[in-house]
Amino acid sequence: MTVSDASFNRERPDVYGDAHPKALLRAIQEDGDYLLKLSNEHIVSSDQLCKNTLKQLFRLAAKYESNPTRFSTPLQGKILISAFYEPSTRTRLSFESAWHRLGGDIMSITDRATTGIAKGECLDDVAEMFNNYGDCVVLRDNKEDSINIMMDTLRIPIINAGNGSDEHPTQAMSDLYAIFKWRPDLLEGKPTEDQRITMGIVGRPAKMRTVRSLLKALAVFSDCFKEIVIIHDTSSDDALFSEGQREELEAQGLKLTFSGNLDQELPRLDVTYINAIAWEGDGFETYGSKFNLNASSPLKEDGIILHPLARGDELDKDLDGTPHNWYFSQARGAVFLRMALLTCMVQRAGRVIDVV
Ligand code: CP
C-alpha cells in the first residue's frame, strides 16, 4: 500500500465497501428495529449494545459519512447538554460537531465550578434541572459514579463520555467503526480463520478507560479476532486487570495473550492500538514510557495503528504520513458514529433510515 492509497482509504467512507446507497438503505431498514430500540436509552458501557445494534449503528454512521451534508435537520428542535467536567478535545468537540451537523442546539458546560455544584448542589438536583432544559446529556466526569447518580433522576438519555478509569463507550464504538471501515469483510458473515485479525493493545486495562471499553467492545465481536496481545510493562507490580475483568473477556471468547516487548510483537500485528494515559484517583499518569511507535518500528507492512489521542511520546509524528496511520480516520469517523447514536437516542432515527 502506498501513502496515497492510505490517504484515499482514510477519507473514503467505505465501511460497507462500495455498497450502493440503496443496498445500505435496505440493510438499515431490514434491521431498523435495533436502532429504534436505542430510543431514550442511556449509554454507559461499551458492552451494553448487541452485535446487531452496533452493526446497524456503523451502517448509519457510514450513511452519514458517505454524504456528510445530506442530513442537516434530523435534530432540529432538540437541545444537547454537553457537560465536560474534565478536559477534552475530541470527545466534546466531536459530539458537539455531530449535534450541530444534524441541526440541533447545544448548551455546553466546560467547568463544574461555573455551576451550582461549586456551591454544594447535589448531582440529583442538577439532573432534575437537565430534565427541564435539554433532550440529551453527554457527561465527562473524573468521578466514576457521577453518571450512575444522575441516571437515577434523569428522564432524558445520558451518554458516558468518560468516567474516571471506568469506561468511554463511544470511543470504543469509534475504534470498532475504524476497524470495520478498514476491513469491512469482517462483518460479511462469519469470518474465516484467514480473515480473523491479530490485534495488539498497549496499555493497562485496569486503569485505562479507553482500553477497558475497547476490550468489552472487541468481546462483542470476538469471532473477528484471532488473538489480542496485551502489551504492558512487565516490571510493574500494578494490577493489569481489575477483579474479574480478564475472566469476563475470556468467557466471551477473546483469546488474550501477553507480552512486554512491543517491537517483538509488531511484525505479526494487523492492528496496533496504543494509548498512554492511565487514571489514578482524580489525576492521571502516563504509562509505559518505554513503548514507542515510529516510522522505523517493525510494523507489519499492511498493519494499521489506532490511538484514541491525545498522543504523547508513545506515537511519533513521523508515522502521520504513512499508510499505518488510521488514528486520524478513527478520530474523524467518531463524528459520524456519534451522529448515528445521537439520532437514535433522541427518537429521530425515523427521519433518516427511510431516506436514501
Ligand atoms: N479520545 C478522547 O477521549 O480524547 P479527548 O480526551 O480529547 O476527548
Short mmCIF file of C-alpha atoms and ligand atoms in Angstrom, two decimals:
data_model
loop_
_atom_site.label_atom_id
_atom_site.label_comp_id
_atom_site.label_asym_id
_atom_site.label_seq_id
_atom_site.Cartn_x
_atom_site.Cartn_y
_atom_site.Cartn_z
CA MET A 1 0.00 0.00 0.00
CA THR A 2 1.35 3.46 -0.85
CA VAL A 3 0.89 6.65 1.12
CA SER A 4 -1.60 7.96 -1.43
CA ASP A 5 -3.63 4.72 -1.20
CA ALA A 6 -3.72 5.17 2.56
CA SER A 7 -4.90 8.77 2.30
CA PHE A 8 -7.58 7.66 -0.11
CA ASN A 9 -8.69 4.94 2.27
CA ARG A 10 -8.68 7.27 5.25
CA GLU A 11 -11.04 9.66 3.57
CA ARG A 12 -13.14 7.02 1.91
CA PRO A 13 -16.45 6.34 3.64
CA ASP A 14 -16.43 2.65 2.86
CA VAL A 15 -17.44 0.74 5.96
CA TYR A 16 -19.67 -1.25 3.66
CA GLY A 17 -17.30 -1.33 0.72
CA ASP A 18 -18.81 0.04 -2.43
CA ALA A 19 -22.34 -0.79 -1.39
CA HIS A 20 -24.82 1.24 -3.38
CA PRO A 21 -26.73 3.68 -1.14
CA LYS A 22 -29.91 1.71 -1.83
CA ALA A 23 -28.26 -1.51 -0.59
CA LEU A 24 -27.13 0.37 2.50
CA LEU A 25 -30.64 1.69 3.00
CA ARG A 26 -32.13 -1.82 2.66
CA ALA A 27 -29.66 -3.11 5.25
CA ILE A 28 -30.64 -0.37 7.69
CA GLN A 29 -34.37 -0.84 7.08
CA GLU A 30 -34.21 -4.63 7.46
CA ASP A 31 -32.80 -4.32 10.96
CA GLY A 32 -34.19 -0.87 11.78
CA ASP A 33 -35.70 -2.27 14.97
CA TYR A 34 -32.27 -2.42 16.53
CA LEU A 35 -31.81 1.32 16.03
CA LEU A 36 -35.31 2.16 17.24
CA LYS A 37 -34.56 0.27 20.47
CA LEU A 38 -31.88 2.87 21.27
CA SER A 39 -34.60 5.43 21.76
CA ASN A 40 -34.17 7.15 25.16
CA GLU A 41 -31.51 4.58 26.23
CA HIS A 42 -28.65 5.66 28.47
CA ILE A 43 -25.23 4.69 27.07
CA VAL A 44 -22.95 3.77 29.96
CA SER A 45 -20.86 0.80 28.90
CA SER A 46 -19.48 -0.46 25.60
CA ASP A 47 -20.87 -3.96 26.00
CA GLN A 48 -24.47 -2.97 26.62
CA LEU A 49 -25.26 -2.99 22.88
CA CYS A 50 -25.54 -6.27 20.98
CA LYS A 51 -23.67 -7.05 17.79
CA ASN A 52 -26.68 -6.34 15.56
CA THR A 53 -27.28 -2.93 17.12
CA LEU A 54 -23.64 -1.97 16.72
CA LYS A 55 -23.60 -3.14 13.10
CA GLN A 56 -26.67 -1.05 12.38
CA LEU A 57 -25.07 1.96 14.05
CA PHE A 58 -21.98 1.52 11.88
CA ARG A 59 -24.18 1.36 8.79
CA LEU A 60 -25.98 4.55 9.76
CA ALA A 61 -22.64 6.21 10.56
CA ALA A 62 -21.38 5.15 7.11
CA LYS A 63 -24.50 6.60 5.55
CA TYR A 64 -23.79 9.93 7.24
CA GLU A 65 -20.09 9.76 6.38
CA SER A 66 -20.74 8.98 2.72
CA ASN A 67 -22.86 12.11 2.35
CA PRO A 68 -21.98 14.48 5.22
CA THR A 69 -24.18 17.38 4.09
CA ARG A 70 -27.25 15.29 3.16
CA PHE A 71 -28.87 15.32 6.62
CA SER A 72 -28.81 18.76 8.19
CA THR A 73 -32.09 18.77 10.12
CA PRO A 74 -32.85 15.48 11.94
CA LEU A 75 -32.11 17.04 15.35
CA GLN A 76 -33.82 20.36 14.69
CA GLY A 77 -35.65 21.45 17.83
CA LYS A 78 -33.57 19.22 20.10
CA ILE A 79 -31.10 20.52 22.71
CA LEU A 80 -27.92 18.75 23.82
CA ILE A 81 -26.45 19.39 27.26
CA SER A 82 -22.72 18.89 26.84
CA ALA A 83 -21.25 18.65 30.36
CA PHE A 84 -17.49 18.14 30.43
CA TYR A 85 -16.03 18.37 33.92
CA GLU A 86 -12.65 17.10 32.74
CA PRO A 87 -10.55 18.31 29.78
CA SER A 88 -11.35 17.02 26.31
CA THR A 89 -10.53 17.93 22.74
CA ARG A 90 -12.03 15.14 20.62
CA THR A 91 -14.96 13.83 22.61
CA ARG A 92 -16.59 17.16 23.41
CA LEU A 93 -15.96 18.74 20.04
CA SER A 94 -16.95 15.67 18.04
CA PHE A 95 -20.20 15.28 19.99
CA GLU A 96 -20.94 18.96 19.51
CA SER A 97 -19.96 18.80 15.84
CA ALA A 98 -22.25 15.78 15.41
CA TRP A 99 -25.18 17.58 17.02
CA HIS A 100 -24.59 20.79 15.03
CA ARG A 101 -24.30 18.88 11.75
CA LEU A 102 -27.74 17.40 12.39
CA GLY A 103 -29.33 20.78 13.10
CA GLY A 104 -29.65 20.67 16.90
CA ASP A 105 -28.85 23.30 19.54
CA ILE A 106 -26.28 22.92 22.32
CA MET A 107 -25.69 24.11 25.87
CA SER A 108 -22.12 23.46 26.92
CA ILE A 109 -20.58 23.33 30.41
CA THR A 110 -16.81 23.04 30.44
CA ASP A 111 -16.14 23.61 34.12
CA ARG A 112 -18.24 22.35 37.01
CA ALA A 113 -17.06 25.40 39.01
CA THR A 114 -19.38 27.56 36.87
CA THR A 115 -22.43 25.59 38.05
CA GLY A 116 -24.22 25.16 41.36
CA ILE A 117 -22.01 22.11 42.05
CA ALA A 118 -19.35 24.61 43.18
CA LYS A 119 -21.82 25.74 45.89
CA GLY A 120 -22.52 22.19 47.01
CA GLU A 121 -25.52 21.40 44.81
CA CYS A 122 -26.07 17.65 44.57
CA LEU A 123 -25.97 15.80 41.27
CA ASP A 124 -29.58 14.60 41.61
CA ASP A 125 -30.76 18.20 41.58
CA VAL A 126 -28.53 19.03 38.63
CA ALA A 127 -30.02 16.03 36.79
CA GLU A 128 -33.54 17.21 37.61
CA MET A 129 -32.73 20.59 36.05
CA PHE A 130 -31.23 18.89 32.99
CA ASN A 131 -34.61 17.16 32.50
CA ASN A 132 -36.17 20.60 32.06
CA TYR A 133 -33.51 22.17 29.87
CA GLY A 134 -32.44 19.60 27.29
CA ASP A 135 -33.17 16.39 25.38
CA CYS A 136 -29.90 14.50 25.85
CA VAL A 137 -26.84 14.77 28.10
CA VAL A 138 -23.23 13.93 27.31
CA LEU A 139 -21.21 13.73 30.52
CA ARG A 140 -17.49 13.51 31.14
CA ASP A 141 -16.53 13.38 34.78
CA ASN A 142 -13.42 12.11 36.50
CA LYS A 143 -15.69 10.75 39.24
CA GLU A 144 -16.76 7.25 38.21
CA ASP A 145 -20.12 7.22 39.95
CA SER A 146 -21.48 10.61 38.80
CA ILE A 147 -23.21 9.10 35.78
CA ASN A 148 -24.95 6.47 37.92
CA ILE A 149 -26.11 9.09 40.41
CA MET A 150 -27.54 11.26 37.62
CA MET A 151 -29.22 8.34 35.84
CA ASP A 152 -31.46 7.76 38.84
CA THR A 153 -33.06 11.17 38.27
CA LEU A 154 -32.69 11.73 34.54
CA ARG A 155 -35.70 11.21 32.29
CA ILE A 156 -33.66 12.17 29.22
CA PRO A 157 -30.88 9.91 27.91
CA ILE A 158 -27.28 10.35 29.01
CA ILE A 159 -24.04 9.21 27.36
CA ASN A 160 -20.96 8.35 29.37
CA ALA A 161 -18.18 10.34 27.66
CA GLY A 162 -15.52 9.04 30.06
CA ASN A 163 -15.88 8.44 33.80
CA GLY A 164 -12.53 8.22 35.54
CA SER A 165 -10.75 4.94 34.87
CA ASP A 166 -14.00 3.13 34.22
CA GLU A 167 -15.35 3.47 30.66
CA HIS A 168 -15.53 5.52 27.49
CA PRO A 169 -18.04 3.55 25.41
CA THR A 170 -18.40 5.85 22.38
CA GLN A 171 -14.61 5.88 21.98
CA ALA A 172 -14.71 2.08 21.76
CA MET A 173 -17.56 2.21 19.24
CA SER A 174 -15.50 4.65 17.17
CA ASP A 175 -12.49 2.31 17.42
CA LEU A 176 -14.59 -0.57 16.09
CA TYR A 177 -16.04 1.63 13.36
CA ALA A 178 -12.47 2.40 12.21
CA ILE A 179 -11.52 -1.30 12.24
CA PHE A 180 -14.55 -2.29 10.17
CA LYS A 181 -14.00 0.62 7.80
CA TRP A 182 -10.52 -0.79 7.22
CA ARG A 183 -11.75 -4.39 6.98
CA PRO A 184 -15.47 -4.40 6.02
CA ASP A 185 -15.17 -8.09 5.08
CA LEU A 186 -15.07 -8.93 8.81
CA LEU A 187 -18.77 -8.09 9.00
CA GLU A 188 -19.83 -10.12 5.97
CA GLY A 189 -20.88 -13.36 7.62
CA LYS A 190 -18.68 -15.36 9.99
CA PRO A 191 -15.01 -14.51 9.37
CA THR A 192 -12.80 -17.42 8.26
CA GLU A 193 -9.60 -18.27 10.13
CA ASP A 194 -7.62 -16.44 7.43
CA GLN A 195 -9.75 -13.33 7.77
CA ARG A 196 -9.56 -13.07 11.55
CA ILE A 197 -7.09 -10.47 12.78
CA THR A 198 -4.43 -10.26 15.45
CA MET A 199 -4.54 -7.08 17.47
CA GLY A 200 -2.05 -5.67 19.95
CA ILE A 201 -3.17 -3.34 22.72
CA VAL A 202 -0.52 -1.36 24.54
CA GLY A 203 -1.80 -0.44 27.96
CA ARG A 204 -3.19 -1.39 31.31
CA PRO A 205 -6.84 -2.49 31.15
CA ALA A 206 -7.41 -1.93 34.88
CA LYS A 207 -6.67 1.79 34.70
CA MET A 208 -7.32 2.89 31.12
CA ARG A 209 -10.96 3.57 30.38
CA THR A 210 -10.40 3.51 26.61
CA VAL A 211 -8.77 0.08 26.86
CA ARG A 212 -11.43 -1.27 29.23
CA SER A 213 -14.22 -0.17 26.89
CA LEU A 214 -12.37 -1.31 23.78
CA LEU A 215 -11.82 -4.81 25.17
CA LYS A 216 -15.50 -5.09 26.07
CA ALA A 217 -16.46 -3.98 22.55
CA LEU A 218 -14.00 -6.42 20.94
CA ALA A 219 -15.54 -9.21 23.01
CA VAL A 220 -18.92 -8.49 21.37
CA PHE A 221 -17.21 -9.23 18.03
CA SER A 222 -14.85 -11.90 19.39
CA ASP A 223 -15.20 -14.07 16.26
CA CYS A 224 -13.36 -11.38 14.24
CA PHE A 225 -10.19 -11.65 16.33
CA LYS A 226 -7.62 -14.43 16.30
CA GLU A 227 -5.71 -13.08 19.28
CA ILE A 228 -5.49 -9.95 21.39
CA VAL A 229 -1.96 -9.32 22.65
CA ILE A 230 -1.85 -7.13 25.75
CA ILE A 231 1.49 -5.32 25.67
CA HIS A 232 2.39 -3.97 29.08
CA ASP A 233 5.17 -3.04 31.44
CA THR A 234 6.10 -6.43 32.87
CA SER A 235 8.31 -4.83 35.53
CA SER A 236 5.35 -3.08 37.15
CA ASP A 237 3.69 -4.58 40.23
CA ASP A 238 0.41 -2.78 39.48
CA ALA A 239 -2.54 -5.00 38.65
CA LEU A 240 -3.03 -5.34 34.89
CA PHE A 241 -6.74 -6.17 35.20
CA SER A 242 -9.39 -5.26 37.71
CA GLU A 243 -11.17 -8.07 39.53
CA GLY A 244 -12.97 -10.41 37.15
CA GLN A 245 -12.14 -8.30 34.07
CA ARG A 246 -9.89 -10.82 32.32
CA GLU A 247 -12.13 -13.78 33.14
CA GLU A 248 -15.18 -12.00 31.72
CA LEU A 249 -13.41 -11.17 28.44
CA GLU A 250 -12.12 -14.72 28.04
CA ALA A 251 -15.55 -16.16 28.83
CA GLN A 252 -16.88 -14.11 25.90
CA GLY A 253 -14.38 -15.73 23.54
CA LEU A 254 -11.43 -13.31 23.40
CA LYS A 255 -8.08 -15.07 23.26
CA LEU A 256 -5.78 -12.88 25.37
CA THR A 257 -2.00 -13.25 25.31
CA PHE A 258 0.62 -11.06 26.97
CA SER A 259 3.96 -9.51 26.11
CA GLY A 260 6.38 -6.94 27.45
CA ASN A 261 8.14 -6.41 24.12
CA LEU A 262 6.30 -4.21 21.60
CA ASP A 263 8.85 -4.45 18.78
CA GLN A 264 8.89 -8.23 19.01
CA GLU A 265 5.11 -8.37 18.52
CA LEU A 266 4.71 -5.66 15.85
CA PRO A 267 5.59 -7.77 12.76
CA ARG A 268 2.55 -10.01 13.35
CA LEU A 269 0.01 -7.38 14.45
CA ASP A 270 -2.71 -6.41 11.98
CA VAL A 271 -3.88 -3.65 14.31
CA THR A 272 -1.77 -1.96 16.96
CA TYR A 273 -3.73 0.09 19.46
CA ILE A 274 -1.62 2.31 21.65
CA ASN A 275 -2.54 4.67 24.45
CA ALA A 276 -0.60 6.03 27.38
CA ILE A 277 -2.96 7.74 29.80
CA ALA A 278 -3.92 5.75 32.89
CA TRP A 279 -6.24 7.19 35.51
CA GLU A 280 -5.35 7.23 39.18
CA GLY A 281 -7.84 8.82 41.54
CA ASP A 282 -8.62 12.34 40.31
CA GLY A 283 -5.48 12.57 38.18
CA PHE A 284 -3.67 10.64 35.51
CA GLU A 285 -0.26 9.25 34.80
CA THR A 286 1.38 8.33 31.52
CA TYR A 287 2.06 4.67 31.36
CA GLY A 288 4.75 2.61 29.74
CA SER A 289 7.12 5.33 28.57
CA LYS A 290 9.26 2.52 27.22
CA PHE A 291 6.74 1.82 24.46
CA ASN A 292 7.10 3.94 21.34
CA LEU A 293 5.89 3.66 17.76
CA ASN A 294 7.70 5.49 14.98
CA ALA A 295 8.30 5.13 11.26
CA SER A 296 11.26 2.81 11.93
CA SER A 297 9.25 0.44 14.13
CA PRO A 298 9.00 -3.09 12.67
CA LEU A 299 5.30 -2.79 11.83
CA LYS A 300 3.59 -5.37 9.62
CA GLU A 301 3.57 -3.96 6.08
CA ASP A 302 -0.21 -3.57 5.92
CA GLY A 303 -0.68 -3.21 9.69
CA ILE A 304 -2.59 -0.19 10.97
CA ILE A 305 -2.21 1.92 14.11
CA LEU A 306 -5.09 3.16 16.22
CA HIS A 307 -4.78 5.64 19.08
CA PRO A 308 -7.65 7.37 20.92
CA LEU A 309 -5.45 10.50 21.22
CA ALA A 310 -4.26 12.81 22.76
CA ARG A 311 -0.85 11.39 21.97
CA GLY A 312 2.39 11.71 23.85
CA ASP A 313 5.87 10.36 23.21
CA GLU A 314 4.47 6.88 22.53
CA LEU A 315 3.33 7.81 18.99
CA ASP A 316 5.79 9.63 16.78
CA LYS A 317 4.56 12.20 14.27
CA ASP A 318 6.73 10.64 11.58
CA LEU A 319 4.02 7.97 11.27
CA ASP A 320 1.36 10.52 10.32
CA GLY A 321 2.17 10.41 6.60
CA THR A 322 2.43 6.61 6.39
CA PRO A 323 -0.19 4.01 5.46
CA HIS A 324 -0.13 2.82 9.09
CA ASN A 325 -1.90 5.97 10.23
CA TRP A 326 -5.53 5.11 10.85
CA TYR A 327 -5.71 7.17 14.06
CA PHE A 328 -6.82 10.29 12.22
CA SER A 329 -9.51 8.31 10.38
CA GLN A 330 -10.53 6.89 13.77
CA ALA A 331 -10.95 10.42 15.19
CA ARG A 332 -12.79 11.69 12.10
CA GLY A 333 -15.15 8.71 12.00
CA ALA A 334 -16.12 9.36 15.62
CA VAL A 335 -18.18 12.34 14.48
CA PHE A 336 -20.32 10.15 12.19
CA LEU A 337 -20.59 7.35 14.73
CA ARG A 338 -21.80 9.87 17.30
CA MET A 339 -24.22 11.39 14.79
CA ALA A 340 -25.74 7.93 14.32
CA LEU A 341 -26.00 7.22 18.04
CA LEU A 342 -27.47 10.61 18.95
CA THR A 343 -30.07 10.43 16.19
CA CYS A 344 -31.33 7.13 17.55
CA MET A 345 -31.25 8.12 21.22
CA VAL A 346 -33.47 11.18 20.75
CA GLN A 347 -36.03 9.33 18.64
CA ARG A 348 -35.14 10.82 15.29
CA ALA A 349 -33.93 7.62 13.57
CA GLY A 350 -37.18 7.52 11.63
CA ARG A 351 -36.17 10.75 9.90
CA VAL A 352 -33.07 9.19 8.36
CA ILE A 353 -33.45 5.43 7.97
CA ASP A 354 -36.22 5.77 5.37
CA VAL A 355 -34.31 8.33 3.31
CA VAL A 356 -31.84 7.40 0.56
N1 CP B 1 -10.20 10.22 22.83
C1 CP B 1 -10.53 11.11 23.78
O1 CP B 1 -11.26 10.81 24.71
O2 CP B 1 -9.98 12.35 23.61
P1 CP B 1 -10.34 13.63 24.46
O3 CP B 1 -9.83 13.41 25.85
O4 CP B 1 -9.67 14.77 23.77
O5 CP B 1 -11.82 13.77 24.47
#
